[in-house]
C-alpha cells in the first residue's frame, strides 16, 4: 500500500482543518516547530501541604523572590494568611488576619529585599526576604488590588478608593506613598475601566479592563515623572492576573481572545487559532481569575477553569503559547496556583555540615529526593504549582498522557480510502491509535476502537472510509521526546496494491 | 509626621519621613527631599516643585533651606485643602 504521511501540525482548532496541515486536537504536549513534546506531570516537592492541616483554605497567591545573596524564597497566600517556604523549614506562617475576598487573589512583587503583597481586602504588606521576617503593614500605602515593581518605584493599581487609579511610591522607598513627595504620585485613568494590573519595566504597561497604556519613566523630570499614553483603546485584560510581560512584550487575554502588545503594536495571537475554542471551552464565570505565568523556556501558561463544574479550589486546564514559534497547545492539570519558582540548592554530599543533609540518606522519613529533583538545582527557575492537596510541586514528574489528533484528510482524493497499518512518527512512544472516519462532511465522525501499536511499530487499523483522521494517545509515564504525526498505509478502496 | 526645624530651632514644617529616610538621617547623612504638585491637583494648584536637604542635629531634623521648606509646607496645606474640596 502507498504510504501517506499525515502530520499532526500546528493546533488551530478555530479553523477548518480538512486537508490542511493543522492538528484537530492536542492535549498535554508542548508545541515544537515540527513536533509535539511531552509534558511532565506535577510532582510534589515540599514535604508538607500549605496551609498546614487542619486548615483547608485555598491557595490564592504564589510567588518566588530572591534574597540579596541570591537565594530563592517561595511565598504563598491563603485568603487569611501568608506563608514562606524553605527547603529546610517547610512552610512558615509570616502573617495572618487578612481578608482576601472570594474571587480575588494576592498580587506580589519584590523591591530590593522587600516582598510586597497586595489584595483588595487590606492594606499592602511587606516582608524582608533577607531575614525571613514576618509581613508588616505598609501603613502609608492605600488599599489596592495589585502591585508591581517598575524601575525604582513600586506601583499599586486598582485602588480601593477608585479602581481606575494607580499610585507609585517614592523613588527607592517602599514606605513612601505621599503623592508629591520624592517623586511619588498618582494618576487616574479617565476611561478604560478598572486597572487590572501593571506589567513590564523599561516600558511599563497599565492594563485595564478595556484599555492598555504605556508607562515610561522620564529621568530628570520631577514634574511628570512618568509619561502615560494609551495605546489600546477598546481591549483590555479580563483577569487581574491574566497577563504577563517578557522583556518589553505584554501577553494578555482580552474579552475576545489572546493578544501580544509590543510597545504600541497590538497583535492578535489567538485569532483563527485558539480564541473561539478557548471561549467555548472555558468557564465564562471565572475568566476574571484566569492566571497567566511566564514559564521557563518560551512558554506562557494561562491556567483556567474548563467549565462551571470545575471545583472552585483549583484550575483544571492550562492553555499554553510558545512565543518563539507562535504555536499553541493545552494541558489538563489540576493546580490551585501556578508560578515560576526555584529554591536553594541541596548538595549531594551527605557528610558535610549543611543543614538537612540527613534528608538524603535517611529514608523513609523524609524520603531521599530523586536525583533530578530541583532541590539539587538551587536557583534554577522551574515551573511550580500548588496542587489541589496543597503540596508545592514542580512540573518535572513522569510524562502525562498525551493526545494528538491529525487533521481530517482525503487520503485518496475522490475515492474511499482503505487504511491498513498506521505508523506513528514518534520516538520511544508507546500507545494506541484511533481512526476517525466519515463518508461525507455532513456526517458525524465515527471513531474506531483503540488499536495498539504492535511490535512492528504500527497499529493495524484496516478501515475504509472517504475521510480519515488519526488520534495518537501516548500513555502516562511513557518516555518519548517528539511526535510528528502518522504514516498511514492507504489505497483506493476496492483496488489491490 | 516629623517636625522640621530651622537653624534657630524653630519648627517650620512637618512631613512624613519613612523608615528608610529616618535610617539615612540616623546615619548622619544628608537627606534630599524632592517635592512637586501632585498631577491630579495641578489644575487647582498650579505647578510647583523644588527640593531641599535635611539632616539630623541631636534628635531634631533640621534644614539649612528654611524658605524652600516653608514653600513645601504651604503646598502641603494647599494640597490638603484641595483634597477636602475635591
CSV table of C-alpha atoms in Angstrom, one decimal, chain A residues 8 62 90 92 116 126 180 251 426:
chain,number,residue,atom,x,y,z
A,8,UNK,CA,-0.1,16.5,13.5
A,62,UNK,CA,2.2,32.1,44.9
A,90,UNK,CA,8.9,23.8,55.2
A,92,UNK,CA,6.3,29.0,58.0
A,116,UNK,CA,5.3,43.2,48.8
A,126,UNK,CA,5.8,43.8,53.1
A,180,UNK,CA,4.1,64.9,45.5
A,251,UNK,CA,0.8,39.0,26.6
A,426,UNK,CA,7.0,9.4,17.5
